[in-house]
Amino acid sequence: MLLAGEIGEAPAAPCCPESGDERKSMEEKSDINVAASVGSEQVSEGTDDDLPSYVSAFIEKEVGNDLKSLKKLDKLIEQMTESKVKLEEEVLTVSSEIPKRIQSALKNAEESKQSLNQFLEQETHLFSSISSHLLTAQPWMDDLGAMISQIEEIERHLAYLKWISQIEELSDNIQQYLMTNNVPEAASTLVAMTQLDIKLQESSCAHLLGFMRATVKFWHKILKDKLTSDFEEILTQLHWPFITPPQSQAVGVSRPASSPELYGNLETLFCQLLKLQTSDELLTEPEQLPEKYCLPASPAIILPIQVMLTPLQKRFRYHFRGNRQTNVISKPEWYLAQVLMWIGNHTQFLDEKIQPILDKAGSAVNARLEFSRGLMMLVLEKLASDIPCLLYDDNLFCHLVDEVLLFERELHSAHGYPGTFASCMHILSEETCFQRWLTVERKFALQKMDSMLSSEVAWVSQYKDITDVDEMKVPDCAETFMTLLLVITDRYKNLPMASRKLQFLELQKDLVDDFRIRLTQVMKEETRAPLGFRYCAILNAVNYILVVLADWADNVFFLQLQQAALEVLAESNTLSKLQLGQLASMESSVFDDMVSLLERLKHDMLARQVDHAFREVKDAAKLYKKERWLSLPSQSEQAVMSLSSSACPFLLTLRDRLLQLEQQLCFSLFKMFWQMLVEKLDVYLYQEVILANHFNEGGAAQLQFDMTRNLFPLFSHYCKRPENYFKHVKEACVVLNLNVGSALLLKDVLQSASGQPPATAALNEVGIYKLAQRDVEILLNLRTNWPNTGR
């Protein structure tokens, strides 16, 4: 009982966490102590009912059944007593330290409170002192603030006077340079004055800004007029502008001995004018067309090129404005051709003489493109003024669009005019003009479709006599229609805005749909003769349009339009995520709707042709169906096998139809036709001829001869192994012509292994892959040449 009591008091030690390390060192001294402490924890966690069992277990562990080990009890009790004493000492130590720590914490808190109170008293005193000082210093602050305001105002006045002085100094310098005829320095000084003007833009000194701007304007006008006059004089000596073609420009391009000096003066004046570019842009607002034309932002034409363009601008306005005979609204090609000629005439001079000057001056401007850009502004202004006058005259408007498109093509291809610059297409893209263009384009396209379909040669191929070219056997109307669509694409592909291109794409899709409807209407008139020439021509037309649209779907231009359409549809949320995903992954194209409708029309027409040809062949095969396959002589009884007379009509009919359609349909369509016809013919012969009759040995041999030596070879011109397309007939002939032993063996195998792999292996062994086991059993039962075995 003493042992149990000692062990039961041991768990009191963990009440204080600080005694854990000490207890750990004590536990490491003896295994007995460890066992005792662990035992005490287990007892504390358990219930009172577990204590006797724990004591019993402990005694059992330490003493066991060996009576000699009872000698250990005294030592064990002594150790347990020592453990108990140490644990009690630890508990007392911890109990005595806790009050001391609490007392220390309270003392620290009290000291902190006293310090806080002292700080609060100091803060109150300081706040009072500061308030008193501020009150005393306020009059001084007021006086000082007034003095600072006066000083700042004086500084502003001084700065204002400095600006005025600087402006006047620059102005005086320009005056002195001009008096000494030092124009380059005067131009450089004006550049510095212009930069000051730009720096002052954020200032609120309106009068100073006005004075600065007026001074810049004054000297800019003087310098510009002087330099322009001298520059124009040099250009006149060079016979500028060059009105004649390049071949006649020997005088302007290669001068006599004075030429180097002349070109030196040209370079000097050009560079001096170029220095005035900044002030010119600051003072002069460039002429711009209304915002409705959505022209791209572009810098002003550089000043020397403006001077070079002036005589050409005068000529243009003289000839193509007002009441001049050359200003004819129905002849836009006159002024468009004139501008192209001017660009061509001056290209050599600009590239060889002006561009090196710009490169030497460090300018990134391309002289030829800058010159072309200046002339293009004349064309754009002329177009913008002329279009409203002919907007509702279809012929004049259409002629204008045609000429503008030809002009644009020449401008971009021959003269390298960039597509990012302002062009005539921006004028045609204006809303009113563009809608009118779409309307006229649709109107003339529909008229062209009417004329092409009503033509006498609408369904005749242009290349019918040229075999290599006429592979598609495309009728004239279909080729003309697709050419019309291609021309429309070329007309709108250079439009600057994707939204405008998409509207033209919708027009093209509408025209394709309209043409499909017209083809369907003509086709319905020919349904009584689906194998006739016109019906085949319509089918060729549908197939050709499908091929071209499939080719266009992979074209870069239409892929770009697809991407643009994807962005528009994504913004409007008109398509499902699946459809958007298909468009984005390029699984579909912009022509998918049209292609699906045309594919359906093509397959319907092909099916109608196949059905018609099959009916003719089936009618011609009526006698062949009634052939007496049971009573035909065997092969050994005939000297030579020959075609059944009843098979001649349907084989001749089949041959004639194949030859007819091979000549009238393109290769891909004819291939589909004969394969569809073979599929129906195979099933018909199998079901109506073979399964509907019984065969003796001669009948089976005759059927195989008719099929393998006469029917199958009809298609050998179109494929290498035509028998593979008559799987039912071919395998039925194999079954019917097996020798008797093989047939009996096969029959036994099929009856004994119904639906099992051995049956399939046996069928494959004799060459049967298509027919099912049940079909082979039926065919075997159609044979009459079985031996008399009682079966």
Coordinates of C-alpha atoms in Angstrom, one line a residue, residues 438-720:
L438 CA -22.2 48.2 -101.6
T439 CA -25.5 48.9 -103.2
V440 CA -24.0 49.5 -106.6
E441 CA -21.7 46.5 -106.3
R442 CA -24.7 44.2 -105.5
K443 CA -26.8 45.7 -108.3
F444 CA -24.2 45.2 -111.0
A445 CA -23.3 41.7 -109.6
L446 CA -26.9 40.6 -109.8
Q447 CA -27.2 42.0 -113.4
K448 CA -24.0 40.1 -114.3
M449 CA -25.5 36.9 -112.9
D450 CA -28.7 37.3 -114.9
S451 CA -26.7 37.8 -118.1
M452 CA -24.3 34.9 -117.5
L453 CA -27.1 32.5 -116.7
S454 CA -29.2 33.5 -119.7
S455 CA -26.2 33.3 -122.1
E456 CA -26.3 30.6 -124.8
V457 CA -23.0 29.3 -123.6
A458 CA -23.8 29.4 -119.9
W459 CA -23.5 25.7 -119.4
V460 CA -20.6 25.0 -121.9
S461 CA -17.1 24.9 -120.7
Q462 CA -14.7 27.5 -122.3
Y463 CA -12.0 24.8 -122.3
K464 CA -14.0 21.9 -123.5
D465 CA -11.6 21.2 -126.4
I466 CA -8.5 21.4 -124.1
T467 CA -8.4 18.2 -122.1
D468 CA -5.6 19.2 -119.7
V469 CA -7.3 22.5 -118.8
D470 CA -10.9 21.1 -118.7
E471 CA -10.4 18.7 -115.8
M472 CA -13.1 20.4 -113.7
K473 CA -15.5 20.7 -116.7
V474 CA -16.6 24.0 -115.3
P475 CA -19.5 25.7 -117.2
D476 CA -19.0 29.2 -118.3
C477 CA -21.5 30.7 -115.9
A478 CA -19.8 29.2 -112.8
E479 CA -16.4 30.3 -113.9
T480 CA -17.6 33.8 -114.7
F481 CA -19.4 33.9 -111.3
M482 CA -16.3 33.0 -109.3
T483 CA -14.3 35.4 -111.3
L484 CA -16.8 38.1 -110.4
L485 CA -16.4 37.2 -106.7
L486 CA -12.6 37.3 -107.1
V487 CA -12.8 40.7 -108.7
I488 CA -15.0 41.9 -105.8
T489 CA -12.3 40.6 -103.4
D490 CA -9.6 42.5 -105.2
R491 CA -11.7 45.7 -105.1
Y492 CA -12.3 45.7 -101.3
K493 CA -9.2 43.9 -100.0
N494 CA -7.3 47.2 -99.5
L495 CA -10.0 48.9 -97.5
P496 CA -8.4 50.3 -94.3
M497 CA -11.1 49.1 -91.8
A498 CA -11.8 45.4 -91.1
S499 CA -15.5 46.2 -90.4
R500 CA -15.9 47.4 -94.0
K501 CA -14.2 44.3 -95.3
L502 CA -16.6 42.2 -93.3
Q503 CA -19.6 44.0 -94.9
F504 CA -18.2 43.1 -98.4
L505 CA -17.6 39.5 -97.2
E506 CA -21.3 39.4 -96.3
L507 CA -22.2 40.7 -99.8
Q508 CA -20.1 37.9 -101.3
K509 CA -21.8 35.3 -99.2
D510 CA -25.2 36.7 -100.2
L511 CA -24.2 36.5 -103.9
V512 CA -23.1 32.8 -103.4
D513 CA -26.4 32.0 -101.8
D514 CA -28.3 33.8 -104.6
F515 CA -26.3 31.9 -107.2
R516 CA -27.0 28.6 -105.4
I517 CA -30.7 29.3 -105.4
R518 CA -30.6 30.1 -109.2
L519 CA -28.7 26.9 -109.8
T520 CA -31.3 25.0 -107.8
Q521 CA -34.1 26.5 -109.8
V522 CA -32.5 25.6 -113.1
M523 CA -31.8 22.1 -111.7
K524 CA -35.4 21.5 -110.9
E525 CA -36.3 22.2 -114.5
E526 CA -33.9 19.5 -115.5
T527 CA -35.0 16.8 -113.0
R528 CA -36.7 14.8 -115.7
A529 CA -33.3 14.3 -117.4
P530 CA -30.8 14.0 -114.5
L531 CA -28.3 12.4 -116.7
G532 CA -28.6 15.1 -119.3
F533 CA -25.9 17.6 -120.3
R534 CA -27.3 20.6 -118.5
Y535 CA -28.0 18.7 -115.3
C536 CA -24.4 17.5 -115.2
A537 CA -23.2 21.1 -116.0
I538 CA -25.1 22.4 -113.0
L539 CA -23.5 19.7 -110.8
N540 CA -20.1 20.6 -112.1
A541 CA -20.8 24.2 -111.3
V542 CA -21.8 23.4 -107.7
N543 CA -18.7 21.3 -107.3
Y544 CA -16.4 24.0 -108.7
I545 CA -17.8 26.6 -106.4
L546 CA -17.2 24.3 -103.5
V547 CA -13.6 23.7 -104.5
V548 CA -12.9 27.4 -104.9
L549 CA -14.5 28.3 -101.5
A550 CA -12.5 25.6 -99.8
D551 CA -9.3 27.0 -101.4
W552 CA -10.3 30.6 -100.3
A553 CA -10.9 29.4 -96.7
D554 CA -7.1 28.7 -96.4
N555 CA -6.2 32.1 -98.0
V556 CA -4.4 34.5 -95.6
F557 CA -6.7 37.3 -96.4
F558 CA -9.8 35.4 -95.5
L559 CA -8.1 34.0 -92.4
Q560 CA -7.5 37.5 -91.3
L561 CA -11.2 38.3 -92.0
Q562 CA -12.1 35.3 -89.9
Q563 CA -10.1 36.6 -87.0
A564 CA -11.7 40.1 -87.4
A565 CA -15.2 38.4 -87.4
L566 CA -14.3 36.4 -84.3
E567 CA -13.4 39.6 -82.5
V568 CA -16.7 41.3 -83.5
L569 CA -18.8 38.2 -82.6
A570 CA -17.0 37.9 -79.3
E571 CA -17.9 41.5 -78.4
S572 CA -21.5 41.1 -79.4
N573 CA -22.0 37.7 -77.7
T574 CA -23.9 36.3 -80.7
L575 CA -22.2 33.0 -80.8
S576 CA -21.8 30.2 -78.3
K577 CA -18.5 29.4 -76.7
L578 CA -18.3 26.2 -78.8
Q579 CA -18.7 28.2 -82.1
L580 CA -16.2 30.8 -81.0
G581 CA -13.8 28.1 -80.1
Q582 CA -14.2 26.5 -83.6
L583 CA -13.6 29.8 -85.3
A584 CA -10.6 30.6 -83.1
S585 CA -9.0 27.2 -83.7
M586 CA -9.6 27.6 -87.5
E587 CA -11.7 24.4 -87.5
S588 CA -14.3 26.3 -89.5
S589 CA -14.1 29.1 -92.0
V590 CA -16.1 32.2 -93.0
F591 CA -17.7 30.2 -95.8
D592 CA -18.9 27.2 -93.8
D593 CA -22.6 28.1 -94.1
M594 CA -22.4 28.4 -97.8
V595 CA -20.3 25.2 -98.1
S596 CA -22.7 23.1 -96.2
L597 CA -25.7 24.2 -98.4
L598 CA -23.7 23.6 -101.5
E599 CA -22.6 20.2 -100.3
R600 CA -26.2 19.2 -99.6
L601 CA -27.2 20.3 -103.1
K602 CA -24.3 18.4 -104.6
H603 CA -25.1 15.1 -102.8
D604 CA -28.8 15.5 -103.6
M605 CA -28.1 15.9 -107.3
L606 CA -25.6 13.0 -107.3
A607 CA -28.1 10.8 -105.5
R608 CA -30.8 11.7 -108.1
Q609 CA -28.4 10.8 -110.9
V610 CA -27.4 7.5 -109.2
D611 CA -31.1 6.6 -108.6
H612 CA -32.0 7.3 -112.2
A613 CA -29.1 5.3 -113.7
F614 CA -29.8 2.5 -111.3
R615 CA -33.4 2.3 -112.3
E616 CA -32.4 2.1 -115.9
V617 CA -30.0 -0.7 -115.2
K618 CA -32.5 -2.5 -113.0
D619 CA -35.1 -2.3 -115.7
A620 CA -32.6 -3.8 -118.2
A621 CA -31.8 -6.6 -115.7
K622 CA -35.3 -8.0 -115.5
L623 CA -34.6 -10.9 -117.9
Y624 CA -31.3 -11.6 -116.1
K625 CA -33.3 -12.0 -112.8
K626 CA -35.4 -14.7 -114.5
E627 CA -32.6 -16.7 -115.9
R628 CA -33.0 -20.5 -115.3
W629 CA -30.0 -20.9 -113.1
L630 CA -31.1 -24.4 -112.1
S631 CA -30.9 -25.9 -115.6
L632 CA -27.8 -24.3 -117.1
P633 CA -25.2 -26.7 -118.5
S634 CA -22.0 -27.2 -116.4
Q635 CA -18.7 -25.6 -117.5
S636 CA -17.4 -29.0 -118.6
E637 CA -20.3 -29.4 -121.0
Q638 CA -19.4 -26.1 -122.8
A639 CA -16.5 -25.6 -125.2
V640 CA -16.2 -21.9 -124.3
M641 CA -18.0 -19.9 -121.6
S642 CA -19.8 -16.9 -122.9
L643 CA -21.9 -14.1 -121.5
S644 CA -25.5 -14.8 -120.6
S645 CA -27.7 -13.3 -123.3
S646 CA -30.0 -11.9 -120.7
A647 CA -27.1 -10.0 -119.1
C648 CA -26.3 -8.1 -122.3
P649 CA -29.1 -5.4 -121.9
F650 CA -28.2 -4.3 -118.4
L651 CA -24.5 -4.4 -119.0
L652 CA -24.8 -2.4 -122.1
T653 CA -27.0 0.1 -120.3
L654 CA -24.5 0.3 -117.4
R655 CA -21.6 0.8 -119.9
D656 CA -23.4 3.5 -121.8
R657 CA -24.3 5.5 -118.6
L658 CA -20.8 5.2 -117.3
L659 CA -19.3 6.5 -120.6
Q660 CA -21.9 9.3 -120.8
L661 CA -21.3 10.6 -117.3
E662 CA -17.5 10.2 -117.5
Q663 CA -17.6 12.7 -120.3
Q664 CA -20.0 15.1 -118.7
L665 CA -18.9 15.0 -115.0
C666 CA -15.6 16.1 -113.6
F667 CA -13.3 13.4 -112.3
S668 CA -14.2 13.8 -108.6
L669 CA -17.9 13.8 -109.2
F670 CA -17.8 10.8 -111.6
K671 CA -15.8 8.9 -109.0
M672 CA -18.5 9.5 -106.4
F673 CA -21.2 8.6 -109.0
W674 CA -19.8 5.2 -110.0
Q675 CA -19.0 4.2 -106.4
M676 CA -22.5 5.1 -105.2
L677 CA -23.9 3.2 -108.2
V678 CA -21.7 0.2 -107.6
E679 CA -22.9 0.1 -104.0
K680 CA -26.6 -0.1 -105.0
L681 CA -25.9 -2.5 -107.9
D682 CA -24.0 -4.9 -105.6
V683 CA -26.8 -5.1 -103.1
Y684 CA -29.4 -5.4 -105.9
L685 CA -27.6 -8.3 -107.7
Y686 CA -27.0 -10.0 -104.3
Q687 CA -30.6 -9.7 -103.1
E688 CA -32.7 -9.8 -106.4
V689 CA -30.6 -12.2 -108.5
I690 CA -28.6 -14.4 -106.2
L691 CA -30.8 -14.8 -103.1
A692 CA -33.9 -15.1 -105.2
N693 CA -32.7 -18.1 -107.2
H694 CA -31.2 -21.6 -106.8
F695 CA -28.1 -22.6 -108.6
N696 CA -26.8 -25.8 -110.1
E697 CA -23.1 -26.2 -110.9
G698 CA -23.6 -24.6 -114.4
G699 CA -25.7 -21.8 -113.1
A700 CA -23.1 -20.9 -110.4
A701 CA -20.3 -21.0 -112.9
Q702 CA -22.3 -18.9 -115.4
L703 CA -23.0 -16.3 -112.7
Q704 CA -19.4 -16.1 -111.7
F705 CA -18.4 -15.7 -115.4
D706 CA -20.9 -12.9 -116.0
M707 CA -19.7 -11.1 -112.9
T708 CA -15.9 -11.5 -112.9
R709 CA -15.3 -11.5 -116.7
N710 CA -17.9 -9.0 -117.8
L711 CA -19.4 -6.8 -115.0
F712 CA -16.3 -6.2 -112.9
P713 CA -14.1 -5.3 -115.9
L714 CA -16.5 -2.4 -116.8
F715 CA -15.1 -0.6 -113.8
S716 CA -11.4 -1.6 -114.3
H717 CA -10.8 1.7 -116.1
Y718 CA -11.7 3.6 -112.9
C719 CA -9.9 1.5 -110.3
K720 CA -7.4 -1.3 -110.1

